[in-house]
CSV table of C-alpha atoms and ligand atoms in Angstrom, one decimal:
chain,number,residue,atom,x,y,z
A,19,MET,CA,89.7,-90.3,-73.0
A,20,THR,CA,85.9,-89.8,-73.5
A,21,ILE,CA,85.2,-92.6,-71.0
A,22,LEU,CA,87.6,-91.0,-68.5
A,23,LYS,CA,85.9,-87.6,-68.9
A,24,LYS,CA,82.5,-89.2,-68.4
A,25,PHE,CA,83.7,-90.8,-65.1
A,26,ILE,CA,85.1,-87.5,-63.9
A,27,SER,CA,81.9,-85.6,-64.7
A,28,LEU,CA,79.8,-88.3,-62.9
A,29,ALA,CA,82.0,-88.1,-59.9
A,30,ALA,CA,81.8,-84.3,-59.8
A,31,MET,CA,78.0,-84.5,-60.2
A,32,GLU,CA,77.8,-86.8,-57.2
A,33,SER,CA,79.7,-84.4,-55.0
A,34,VAL,CA,77.6,-81.5,-56.2
A,35,LEU,CA,74.5,-83.4,-55.2
A,36,LEU,CA,76.1,-84.4,-51.9
A,37,LYS,CA,76.9,-80.7,-51.2
A,38,SER,CA,73.3,-79.7,-51.9
A,39,LYS,CA,72.0,-82.5,-49.7
A,40,PHE,CA,74.3,-81.7,-46.8
A,41,ARG,CA,73.2,-78.1,-47.0
A,42,GLY,CA,69.5,-79.0,-47.4
A,43,SER,CA,69.6,-81.3,-44.4
A,44,LEU,CA,71.2,-78.8,-42.0
A,45,LEU,CA,69.1,-75.9,-43.4
A,46,GLY,CA,66.0,-78.2,-42.8
A,47,ALA,CA,67.1,-78.7,-39.2
A,48,VAL,CA,67.6,-75.0,-38.5
A,49,ILE,CA,64.5,-73.8,-40.4
A,50,GLY,CA,62.2,-76.4,-38.7
A,51,ASP,CA,63.6,-75.3,-35.4
A,52,CYS,CA,63.2,-71.5,-36.0
A,53,THR,CA,59.8,-71.7,-37.6
A,54,GLY,CA,58.5,-74.3,-35.2
A,55,ALA,CA,59.7,-72.6,-31.9
A,56,PRO,CA,56.9,-70.0,-31.6
A,57,PHE,CA,54.3,-72.9,-31.5
A,58,GLU,CA,56.2,-75.2,-29.1
A,59,GLY,CA,53.8,-76.7,-26.5
A,60,ASP,CA,50.7,-75.5,-28.3
A,61,THR,CA,47.6,-77.6,-29.1
A,62,ILE,CA,46.8,-76.6,-32.7
A,63,THR,CA,43.1,-76.1,-33.7
A,64,SER,CA,41.8,-75.9,-37.2
A,65,GLY,CA,41.8,-72.1,-36.9
A,66,ASP,CA,45.5,-72.2,-35.9
A,67,LYS,CA,46.2,-74.2,-39.0
A,68,ILE,CA,45.0,-71.3,-41.1
A,69,VAL,CA,47.2,-69.0,-39.0
A,70,ILE,CA,50.2,-71.3,-39.7
A,71,GLN,CA,49.4,-71.3,-43.4
A,72,ARG,CA,49.4,-67.5,-43.4
A,73,TYR,CA,52.6,-67.4,-41.3
A,74,PHE,CA,54.4,-69.5,-43.9
A,75,ASP,CA,52.9,-67.5,-46.8
A,76,LYS,CA,54.2,-64.3,-45.2
A,77,LEU,CA,57.6,-65.8,-44.6
A,78,GLU,CA,57.9,-66.8,-48.3
A,79,ASP,CA,56.8,-63.3,-49.4
A,80,PRO,CA,59.9,-61.4,-50.7
A,81,GLU,CA,58.2,-58.1,-49.5
A,82,PHE,CA,57.7,-59.3,-45.9
A,83,LYS,CA,60.1,-57.7,-43.5
A,84,ALA,CA,60.4,-59.0,-39.9
A,85,PRO,CA,63.2,-59.7,-37.4
A,86,PHE,CA,64.5,-63.2,-38.0
A,87,LYS,CA,63.1,-66.2,-36.1
A,88,PRO,CA,65.6,-67.2,-33.4
A,89,TYR,CA,66.9,-70.7,-33.1
A,90,THR,CA,66.6,-72.8,-30.0
A,91,ASP,CA,68.6,-75.6,-28.2
A,92,ASP,CA,68.0,-77.9,-31.2
A,93,THR,CA,70.2,-75.8,-33.4
A,94,ALA,CA,72.6,-74.8,-30.6
A,95,MET,CA,73.4,-78.5,-30.1
A,96,THR,CA,73.5,-79.4,-33.8
A,97,LYS,CA,76.2,-76.7,-34.3
A,98,SER,CA,78.3,-78.3,-31.6
A,99,VAL,CA,77.9,-81.7,-33.2
A,100,VAL,CA,79.2,-80.4,-36.5
A,101,LYS,CA,82.2,-78.8,-34.8
A,102,PHE,CA,82.9,-82.1,-33.0
A,103,LEU,CA,83.0,-83.8,-36.5
A,104,THR,CA,85.0,-81.2,-38.3
A,105,ASP,CA,87.6,-80.0,-35.8
A,106,LYS,CA,89.1,-83.3,-34.7
A,107,PRO,CA,90.3,-86.2,-36.8
A,108,GLU,CA,88.8,-88.8,-34.5
A,109,PRO,CA,85.6,-88.6,-32.3
A,110,ASP,CA,86.5,-86.9,-29.1
A,111,TYR,CA,83.6,-87.0,-26.7
A,112,LYS,CA,85.2,-84.8,-24.1
A,113,PHE,CA,85.6,-82.2,-26.8
A,114,LEU,CA,81.9,-82.6,-27.7
A,115,ALA,CA,80.9,-82.3,-24.0
A,116,ARG,CA,82.9,-79.0,-23.7
A,117,LEU,CA,81.2,-77.7,-26.9
A,118,PHE,CA,77.7,-78.4,-25.5
A,119,VAL,CA,78.6,-76.8,-22.1
A,120,ASN,CA,80.2,-73.7,-23.7
A,121,GLU,CA,77.2,-73.2,-25.9
A,122,TYR,CA,74.8,-73.7,-23.0
A,123,MET,CA,76.8,-71.3,-20.7
A,124,LYS,CA,77.0,-68.7,-23.4
A,125,GLU,CA,73.2,-68.8,-24.1
A,126,PRO,CA,71.3,-70.8,-21.5
A,127,ARG,CA,68.0,-69.2,-22.6
A,128,ARG,CA,67.7,-71.0,-25.9
A,129,GLY,CA,64.8,-73.2,-24.6
A,130,TYR,CA,66.8,-76.2,-23.4
A,131,GLY,CA,65.2,-79.2,-21.8
A,132,ALA,CA,64.4,-78.7,-18.2
A,133,ALA,CA,66.8,-81.3,-16.9
A,134,ILE,CA,69.8,-81.1,-19.2
A,135,GLY,CA,71.3,-78.1,-17.4
A,136,GLU,CA,72.1,-80.5,-14.5
A,137,VAL,CA,74.2,-82.7,-16.8
A,138,PHE,CA,76.1,-79.7,-18.1
A,139,ASN,CA,76.7,-78.3,-14.6
A,140,LYS,CA,78.0,-81.6,-13.4
A,141,MET,CA,80.3,-81.9,-16.3
A,142,ARG,CA,81.7,-78.5,-15.7
A,143,LEU,CA,82.1,-79.0,-11.9
A,144,SER,CA,83.9,-82.3,-12.4
A,145,LYS,CA,86.2,-80.5,-14.9
A,146,PHE,CA,85.0,-82.9,-17.6
A,147,ASP,CA,86.6,-85.9,-15.8
A,148,ASP,CA,84.1,-88.6,-16.8
A,149,VAL,CA,81.9,-86.9,-19.3
A,150,PHE,CA,79.5,-89.9,-19.6
A,151,LYS,CA,78.7,-90.1,-15.9
A,152,PRO,CA,76.3,-87.1,-15.3
A,153,ALA,CA,73.8,-88.4,-17.9
A,154,THR,CA,73.6,-91.8,-16.2
A,155,GLU,CA,72.5,-90.1,-13.0
A,156,GLN,CA,69.5,-88.3,-14.6
A,157,PHE,CA,66.0,-89.3,-13.4
A,158,GLN,CA,67.1,-91.5,-10.6
A,159,GLY,CA,69.5,-93.4,-12.8
A,160,LYS,CA,66.9,-94.1,-15.6
A,161,GLY,CA,68.4,-91.5,-17.8
A,162,SER,CA,66.6,-88.9,-19.9
A,163,TYR,CA,64.2,-90.2,-22.6
A,164,GLY,CA,63.9,-86.8,-24.1
A,165,ASN,CA,64.5,-86.1,-27.8
A,166,GLY,CA,67.6,-84.0,-27.2
A,167,GLY,CA,69.9,-86.7,-28.7
A,168,ALA,CA,67.7,-87.2,-31.8
A,169,MET,CA,67.3,-83.5,-32.5
A,170,ARG,CA,71.0,-82.9,-33.0
A,171,VAL,CA,72.0,-86.2,-34.8
A,172,ALA,CA,71.7,-85.2,-38.4
A,173,PRO,CA,75.3,-84.1,-38.9
A,174,ILE,CA,76.5,-87.6,-37.8
A,175,ALA,CA,74.2,-89.2,-40.4
A,176,LEU,CA,75.6,-86.9,-43.1
A,177,TYR,CA,79.2,-87.3,-42.1
A,178,TYR,CA,79.1,-91.1,-41.7
A,179,HIS,CA,76.6,-91.9,-44.5
A,180,ASP,CA,79.2,-94.1,-46.1
A,181,ASN,CA,80.1,-96.0,-42.9
A,182,TYR,CA,76.9,-97.3,-41.4
A,183,ASP,CA,78.4,-99.1,-38.3
A,184,ALA,CA,80.6,-96.1,-37.5
A,185,MET,CA,77.6,-93.8,-37.8
A,186,LEU,CA,75.6,-95.9,-35.3
A,187,GLY,CA,78.6,-96.1,-32.9
A,188,VAL,CA,79.2,-92.3,-33.0
A,189,ALA,CA,75.5,-91.5,-32.8
A,190,THR,CA,75.1,-93.7,-29.7
A,191,LYS,CA,78.0,-92.2,-27.8
A,192,ALA,CA,77.1,-88.6,-28.8
A,193,THR,CA,73.6,-89.2,-27.4
A,194,LYS,CA,74.8,-90.9,-24.3
A,195,LEU,CA,76.7,-87.8,-23.2
A,196,THR,CA,73.2,-86.4,-22.2
A,197,HIS,CA,70.7,-89.2,-22.7
A,198,THR,CA,71.2,-92.8,-21.4
A,199,ASN,CA,67.6,-94.0,-21.6
A,200,THR,CA,67.2,-96.7,-24.3
A,201,PHE,CA,64.2,-94.8,-25.7
A,202,ALA,CA,66.4,-91.7,-26.3
A,203,ILE,CA,69.3,-93.7,-27.7
A,204,HIS,CA,67.2,-95.8,-30.1
A,205,GLY,CA,65.2,-92.7,-31.1
A,206,ALA,CA,68.4,-90.9,-32.0
A,207,LEU,CA,69.6,-93.9,-34.0
A,208,LEU,CA,66.2,-94.0,-35.9
A,209,GLN,CA,66.4,-90.3,-36.7
A,210,CYS,CA,70.1,-90.8,-37.8
A,211,ILE,CA,69.2,-93.7,-40.1
A,212,ALA,CA,66.2,-91.8,-41.6
A,213,VAL,CA,68.5,-88.9,-42.5
A,214,ARG,CA,71.0,-91.2,-44.0
A,215,GLU,CA,68.4,-93.1,-46.1
A,216,ALA,CA,67.0,-89.7,-47.3
A,217,LEU,CA,70.5,-88.6,-48.2
A,218,LEU,CA,71.1,-91.8,-50.2
A,219,ALA,CA,67.7,-91.5,-52.1
A,220,ASP,CA,67.6,-90.0,-55.5
A,221,PRO,CA,65.6,-86.7,-55.4
A,222,LYS,CA,64.7,-87.0,-59.1
A,223,LYS,CA,62.9,-90.3,-58.4
A,224,LYS,CA,59.6,-90.4,-56.5
A,225,LEU,CA,60.3,-91.8,-53.1
A,226,ASP,CA,58.4,-94.9,-52.2
A,227,PRO,CA,57.2,-94.4,-48.6
A,228,GLU,CA,56.6,-98.1,-48.0
A,229,GLU,CA,60.1,-99.0,-49.1
A,230,PHE,CA,61.5,-96.2,-46.9
A,231,VAL,CA,59.7,-97.5,-43.8
A,232,ALA,CA,60.5,-101.1,-44.6
A,233,SER,CA,64.2,-100.2,-44.6
A,234,LEU,CA,64.0,-98.4,-41.3
A,235,GLN,CA,62.0,-101.3,-39.8
A,236,GLU,CA,64.7,-103.8,-40.8
A,237,LYS,CA,67.4,-101.7,-39.4
A,238,MET,CA,65.6,-100.9,-36.1
A,239,LYS,CA,64.9,-104.6,-35.7
A,240,LYS,CA,68.6,-105.3,-35.7
A,241,ILE,CA,69.3,-102.5,-33.3
A,242,GLU,CA,66.5,-103.3,-30.9
A,243,ASN,CA,67.5,-107.0,-30.9
A,244,ALA,CA,71.1,-106.3,-30.3
A,245,ASN,CA,71.4,-103.9,-27.4
A,246,VAL,CA,74.6,-105.6,-26.3
A,247,ASP,CA,76.4,-104.4,-29.5
A,248,ARG,CA,75.4,-100.9,-28.8
A,249,ASP,CA,76.8,-101.0,-25.3
A,250,LEU,CA,73.3,-100.5,-23.7
A,251,GLU,CA,71.7,-102.0,-20.7
A,252,SER,CA,70.3,-105.6,-21.0
A,253,SER,CA,67.1,-106.2,-22.9
A,254,SER,CA,63.8,-104.8,-21.6
A,255,PRO,CA,60.2,-104.5,-22.9
A,256,GLU,CA,61.0,-101.3,-24.8
A,257,ASP,CA,63.1,-103.4,-27.2
A,258,ARG,CA,60.4,-103.6,-29.8
A,259,ALA,CA,59.2,-100.1,-29.2
A,260,TYR,CA,60.4,-98.4,-32.4
A,261,GLN,CA,59.6,-101.4,-34.6
A,262,ASP,CA,56.0,-101.2,-33.3
A,263,LYS,CA,55.9,-97.4,-33.9
A,264,LEU,CA,57.3,-97.9,-37.5
A,265,LYS,CA,54.5,-100.4,-38.1
A,266,ILE,CA,52.0,-97.5,-37.2
A,267,VAL,CA,53.9,-95.2,-39.6
A,268,GLU,CA,53.5,-97.9,-42.3
A,269,ASP,CA,49.8,-98.3,-41.6
A,270,LEU,CA,49.3,-94.5,-41.7
A,271,ILE,CA,50.8,-94.3,-45.2
A,272,GLY,CA,47.7,-96.1,-46.6
A,273,LYS,CA,45.3,-93.7,-45.0
A,274,SER,CA,44.4,-90.7,-47.0
A,275,TYR,CA,41.3,-89.2,-45.4
A,276,GLU,CA,41.6,-85.5,-44.5
A,277,ASP,CA,41.3,-85.6,-40.7
A,278,LEU,CA,44.2,-87.9,-40.0
A,279,ASP,CA,46.0,-85.5,-37.7
A,280,GLU,CA,44.1,-86.5,-34.5
A,281,GLU,CA,45.0,-90.1,-35.2
A,282,VAL,CA,48.6,-89.3,-35.9
A,283,ILE,CA,48.9,-87.4,-32.6
A,284,PHE,CA,47.1,-90.2,-30.7
A,285,GLN,CA,49.1,-93.0,-32.3
A,286,LEU,CA,52.5,-91.5,-32.8
A,287,GLY,CA,52.5,-88.6,-30.4
A,288,ASN,CA,53.9,-85.1,-30.6
A,289,GLY,CA,55.7,-84.9,-27.3
A,290,ILE,CA,59.1,-84.1,-26.0
A,291,SER,CA,60.2,-87.7,-25.6
A,292,ALA,CA,62.1,-89.3,-28.4
A,293,TYR,CA,59.5,-92.1,-28.6
A,294,GLU,CA,56.7,-89.6,-29.2
A,295,SER,CA,58.5,-87.4,-31.7
A,296,VAL,CA,61.0,-89.3,-33.9
A,297,PRO,CA,58.5,-91.6,-35.6
A,298,THR,CA,56.2,-88.6,-36.0
A,299,ALA,CA,58.9,-86.6,-37.8
A,300,ILE,CA,59.4,-89.6,-40.1
A,301,HIS,CA,55.7,-89.7,-40.7
A,302,CYS,CA,55.7,-85.9,-41.6
A,303,PHE,CA,58.4,-86.4,-44.1
A,304,LEU,CA,56.6,-89.3,-45.7
A,305,ARG,CA,53.1,-87.8,-45.7
A,306,ALA,CA,54.5,-84.6,-47.3
A,307,GLN,CA,55.6,-86.6,-50.4
A,308,ASN,CA,52.0,-85.9,-51.5
A,309,ASP,CA,49.6,-83.0,-51.1
A,310,ILE,CA,48.1,-82.6,-47.6
A,311,ALA,CA,44.6,-81.1,-47.1
A,312,ARG,CA,44.7,-77.5,-45.9
A,313,ILE,CA,48.4,-77.1,-46.5
A,314,GLU,CA,48.6,-74.9,-49.6
A,315,THR,CA,52.0,-75.1,-51.1
A,316,GLY,CA,53.5,-76.9,-54.1
A,317,ASN,CA,56.9,-77.1,-52.2
A,318,GLN,CA,57.5,-80.4,-50.5
A,319,PHE,CA,60.2,-79.1,-48.2
A,320,ARG,CA,57.8,-76.4,-46.8
A,321,ARG,CA,54.9,-78.9,-46.7
A,322,THR,CA,57.0,-81.2,-44.5
A,323,ILE,CA,57.8,-78.4,-42.0
A,324,GLN,CA,54.4,-76.7,-42.1
A,325,TYR,CA,52.7,-80.1,-41.5
A,326,ALA,CA,55.0,-81.0,-38.6
A,327,ILE,CA,54.2,-77.7,-36.9
A,328,SER,CA,50.4,-78.1,-37.5
A,329,LEU,CA,50.5,-81.2,-35.4
A,330,GLY,CA,51.4,-79.1,-32.3
A,331,GLY,CA,53.3,-80.2,-29.3
A,332,ASP,CA,57.1,-80.3,-29.6
A,333,THR,CA,56.8,-78.3,-32.9
A,334,ASP,CA,60.4,-76.9,-33.1
A,335,THR,CA,61.9,-80.3,-32.6
A,336,ILE,CA,59.6,-82.4,-34.7
A,337,ALA,CA,59.8,-79.8,-37.5
A,338,SER,CA,63.6,-79.7,-37.2
A,339,MET,CA,63.9,-83.5,-37.4
A,340,ALA,CA,61.4,-83.7,-40.3
A,341,GLY,CA,63.2,-80.8,-42.0
A,342,ALA,CA,66.6,-82.5,-41.7
A,343,ILE,CA,65.2,-85.6,-43.4
A,344,ALA,CA,63.4,-83.7,-46.1
A,345,GLY,CA,66.4,-81.5,-46.8
A,346,ALA,CA,68.7,-84.5,-47.0
A,347,TYR,CA,66.4,-86.0,-49.6
A,348,LEU,CA,65.5,-82.9,-51.7
A,349,GLY,CA,68.7,-80.9,-51.3
A,350,GLU,CA,69.2,-77.1,-50.9
A,351,GLU,CA,67.4,-76.2,-54.1
A,352,ALA,CA,64.1,-77.2,-52.6
A,353,VAL,CA,64.5,-74.7,-49.7
A,354,ASN,CA,62.8,-71.3,-50.4
A,355,SER,CA,65.4,-68.5,-50.1
A,356,GLU,CA,62.9,-66.3,-48.2
A,357,LEU,CA,62.5,-69.0,-45.5
A,358,ILE,CA,66.3,-69.0,-45.3
A,359,ARG,CA,66.4,-65.2,-45.0
A,360,HIS,CA,63.9,-65.2,-42.1
A,361,CYS,CA,65.6,-67.7,-39.9
A,362,GLU,CA,68.6,-67.1,-37.6
A,363,PHE,CA,71.9,-68.9,-38.4
A,364,THR,CA,70.9,-70.2,-41.8
A,365,GLN,CA,73.7,-68.4,-43.7
A,366,GLU,CA,76.2,-69.8,-41.2
A,367,MET,CA,74.6,-73.2,-41.4
A,368,THR,CA,75.3,-73.4,-45.1
A,369,GLU,CA,79.0,-72.8,-44.5
A,370,VAL,CA,78.9,-75.3,-41.6
A,371,ALA,CA,77.4,-77.9,-44.0
A,372,ASP,CA,80.2,-77.2,-46.5
A,373,ASN,CA,82.8,-77.6,-43.7
A,374,LEU,CA,81.3,-80.9,-42.8
A,375,LEU,CA,81.5,-82.2,-46.4
A,376,SER,CA,85.0,-80.8,-46.9
A,377,ALA,CA,86.1,-82.5,-43.6
A,378,LYS,CA,85.2,-85.7,-45.4
A,379,GLY,CA,87.4,-84.7,-48.3
A,380,GLU,CA,84.6,-84.7,-50.8
A,381,PHE,CA,84.1,-81.0,-51.4
A,382,PRO,CA,83.7,-80.2,-55.1
A,383,LYS,CA,86.6,-78.3,-56.5
B,430,F2R,N1,62.6,-77.6,-23.4
B,430,F2R,C1,62.0,-77.4,-24.4
B,430,F2R,N2,60.7,-76.9,-24.4
B,430,F2R,C2,60.1,-76.4,-23.2
B,430,F2R,C3,59.7,-75.0,-23.4
B,430,F2R,C4,60.8,-74.1,-23.8
B,430,F2R,C5,60.3,-72.7,-24.0
B,430,F2R,N3,59.7,-72.5,-25.3
B,430,F2R,C6,61.4,-71.7,-23.7
B,430,F2R,O1,61.8,-70.9,-24.6
B,430,F2R,O2,61.9,-71.7,-22.6
B,430,F2R,N4,62.4,-77.8,-25.6
B,430,F2R,C7,63.7,-78.5,-25.8
B,430,F2R,O3,63.7,-79.6,-25.0
B,430,F2R,C8,63.5,-80.8,-25.8
B,430,F2R,C9,64.8,-81.6,-25.7
B,430,F2R,O4,64.9,-81.9,-24.4
B,430,F2R,P1,66.2,-82.8,-23.9
B,430,F2R,O5,67.4,-82.2,-24.4
B,430,F2R,O6,65.9,-84.2,-24.2
B,430,F2R,O7,66.1,-82.5,-22.3
B,430,F2R,P2,65.8,-83.3,-21.0
B,430,F2R,O8,65.6,-82.3,-19.9
B,430,F2R,O9,66.8,-84.4,-20.8
B,430,F2R,O10,64.4,-84.1,-21.3
B,430,F2R,C10,63.2,-83.3,-21.6
B,430,F2R,C11,62.1,-83.5,-20.6
B,430,F2R,O11,61.6,-84.8,-20.7
B,430,F2R,C12,61.2,-85.3,-19.5
B,430,F2R,N5,61.9,-86.5,-19.2
B,430,F2R,C13,63.0,-87.0,-19.9
B,430,F2R,N6,63.4,-88.2,-19.4
B,430,F2R,C14,62.6,-88.5,-18.3
B,430,F2R,C15,62.5,-89.6,-17.4
B,430,F2R,N7,63.3,-90.6,-17.5
B,430,F2R,N8,61.5,-89.5,-16.5
B,430,F2R,C16,60.6,-88.5,-16.4
B,430,F2R,N9,60.7,-87.4,-17.2
B,430,F2R,C17,61.6,-87.4,-18.2
B,430,F2R,C18,61.5,-84.2,-18.4
B,430,F2R,O12,60.4,-83.4,-18.3
B,430,F2R,C19,62.6,-83.5,-19.2
B,430,F2R,O13,62.9,-82.2,-18.7
B,430,F2R,C20,63.2,-80.3,-27.2
B,430,F2R,O14,61.9,-80.2,-27.4
B,430,F2R,C21,63.9,-79.0,-27.2
B,430,F2R,O15,63.3,-78.1,-28.2
B,431,MG,MG1,64.1,-76.4,-28.9
B,432,MG,MG1,61.4,-78.8,-28.9
């Protein structure tokens, strides 16, 4: 009887932790997006870093009153991915395409990528006949290498965390609805794997960044060596691209001098392409495991997002992806309630996270 009770309480604890991590990850995605959006496209000077420090200090101040920070395309598309996972028993990509298009038609001014509207218009005009075709026609048939697939992939990592192959398969197809370039697909898979690894890590134990990267490297090696399995085009030079980027992430872990940011931007990038943003988001998560010069906070979740934004460039998306990883590791408790209050759609995102977990049948009673 005592043993039985022990098992039940352990199981319950597991799903309570899972609930916190699902919420933490999706809150991380939306808060990174909302807080990062005002700086998107900026080059950040050392003076700007002080401004960003004050910006976060204010957002965490319970007395501070301001209109909420609106979300952008990153969150708009993430919402659709959750609905795709919760509302149908099996992956239905036509349904996901319709959700993306409906969201875009409703609010096209959410800062979408410049070319993605063409995909949505073609889907709509063809009455969703072949939903995978429009993306293949982007950029003279090369497909988009943007980070739009990676920025919305976190819910797939959460939902399929216990079925790795299904996770990769669904993430690949969900990305290919809009992005068919190998860089975009592999970037989305890397982000997906990073969120899953973070979800599976024990937040009470100090994370070992080297172990974390090694695990990603091993998995990306398999993916980059096995394009055929992922239903991609035949091999090409970019087939070591993310392994090489992860080697840089690994090398950067050992460097602790203060002015690392220039080197991070130069070596990893801070751009709108998946290749120049997904490894950067992973770096942000790992670097924020410890204090970072000129980022004054004891909170690891905030440190991750604030640091991602302080690198400039595609700030909403890099902060959103880094936030999704950090939240999946740390759980909801690490997220400051004032930050939640100041960002659009965070209350709803908490419910959405619970729906996602309950769709898996693991919601704590
Ligand atoms: N669009 C933006 N930011 C621009 C400024 C928005 C402004 N703040 C506002 O409010 O209006 N951000 C969002 O876009 C990124 C995700 O983009 P996604 O979904 O990947 O779109 P797209 O259009 O497919 O690709 C983005 C751009 O990358 C270049 N590109 C992609 N593939 C290319 C290829 N094969 N050859 C040449 N160029 C390629 C193009 O310039 C695309 O337009 C996120 O940052 C999100 O926040
Ligand atoms: Mg955006
Ligand atoms: Mg962006």
